[in-house]
């Protein structure tokens, strides 16, 4: 199943291009009383097959806070997920 969300943080401490995403319908927009941005899990970003993404080779995803993304969960608990692509917003 695909979900949609908005990127809130891209300052990945491991510097491997992950982002924190607030998922529409799963995480509320209340960053104070619900889930603060710092508690959102880090999500890897899918790269095209034209980049190896291995041994320091490849492209770094260029997502910025506010970018809308399509993502899917990697586990049954809806915690770990992967961002697939961006959605143009107006």
Coordinates of C-alpha atoms in Angstrom, one line a residue:
X1 CA 0.0 0.0 0.0
X2 CA 1.3 3.5 -0.8
X3 CA 1.1 6.4 1.5
X4 CA 1.9 10.1 1.2
X5 CA 3.7 12.4 3.5
X6 CA 5.8 15.6 3.9
X7 CA 9.5 15.7 4.5
X8 CA 10.2 17.4 7.8
X9 CA 14.0 16.8 8.3
X10 CA 16.8 15.9 6.0
X11 CA 19.8 16.4 8.4
X12 CA 20.6 12.7 8.5
X13 CA 23.2 12.1 11.3
X14 CA 24.6 9.1 9.3
X15 CA 24.8 11.3 6.1
X16 CA 23.3 8.6 3.9
X17 CA 20.4 10.6 2.5
X18 CA 17.6 9.6 4.8
X19 CA 14.7 11.9 5.7
X20 CA 12.1 12.2 8.4
X21 CA 8.6 12.2 7.0
X22 CA 5.2 13.0 8.6
X23 CA 2.8 10.6 7.0
X24 CA -0.7 12.0 6.1
X25 CA -3.4 10.2 8.1
X26 CA -0.9 8.4 10.4
X27 CA 0.9 11.2 12.1
X28 CA -1.1 14.2 13.2
X29 CA 0.1 17.7 12.3
X30 CA 0.4 18.4 16.1
X31 CA 4.2 18.4 16.5
X32 CA 4.0 19.4 20.2
X33 CA 1.5 16.9 21.7
X34 CA 1.6 14.0 19.3
X35 CA 4.9 13.2 17.6
X36 CA 7.6 15.8 17.4
X37 CA 9.8 15.8 14.3
X38 CA 12.8 14.5 16.3
X39 CA 10.8 11.3 17.1
X40 CA 9.9 10.5 13.5
X41 CA 11.9 7.6 12.1
X42 CA 14.6 8.1 9.5
X43 CA 13.4 6.8 6.1
X44 CA 15.8 5.7 3.3
X45 CA 15.1 7.2 -0.1
X46 CA 14.8 5.0 -3.1
X47 CA 17.3 5.8 -5.9
X48 CA 17.0 4.9 -9.6
X49 CA 18.8 1.8 -10.9
X50 CA 21.3 4.1 -12.7
X51 CA 23.1 4.8 -9.4
X52 CA 24.8 2.1 -7.4
X53 CA 24.0 3.4 -3.9
X54 CA 26.9 1.4 -2.6
X55 CA 30.4 2.0 -1.2
X56 CA 29.9 5.7 -1.2
X57 CA 29.0 5.8 -4.9
X58 CA 25.8 7.2 -6.3
X59 CA 23.5 10.2 -6.0
X60 CA 22.4 11.9 -2.8
X61 CA 18.6 12.4 -2.7
X62 CA 17.7 16.1 -2.9
X63 CA 14.6 16.3 -0.8
X64 CA 13.9 19.5 1.3
X65 CA 11.5 20.1 4.2
X66 CA 8.1 20.6 2.8
X67 CA 8.6 18.2 -0.1
X68 CA 5.7 15.7 -0.6
X69 CA 6.7 12.1 -1.1
X70 CA 5.1 8.8 -1.9
X71 CA 6.2 6.0 0.5
X72 CA 5.5 2.5 1.6
X73 CA 6.1 0.8 4.9
X74 CA 8.7 -2.0 5.3
X75 CA 7.1 -3.6 8.4
X76 CA 3.7 -4.5 9.7
X77 CA 3.9 -1.9 12.5
X78 CA 4.0 1.1 10.1
X79 CA 7.3 2.3 11.6
X80 CA 10.0 1.7 9.1
X81 CA 9.3 3.0 5.6
X82 CA 11.0 4.0 2.3
X83 CA 10.4 7.2 0.4
X84 CA 9.8 6.4 -3.3
X85 CA 9.3 9.6 -5.2
X86 CA 8.1 13.2 -4.9
X87 CA 4.8 14.7 -5.8
X88 CA 4.6 18.1 -7.4
X89 CA 2.5 20.5 -5.3
X90 CA 1.2 23.9 -6.0

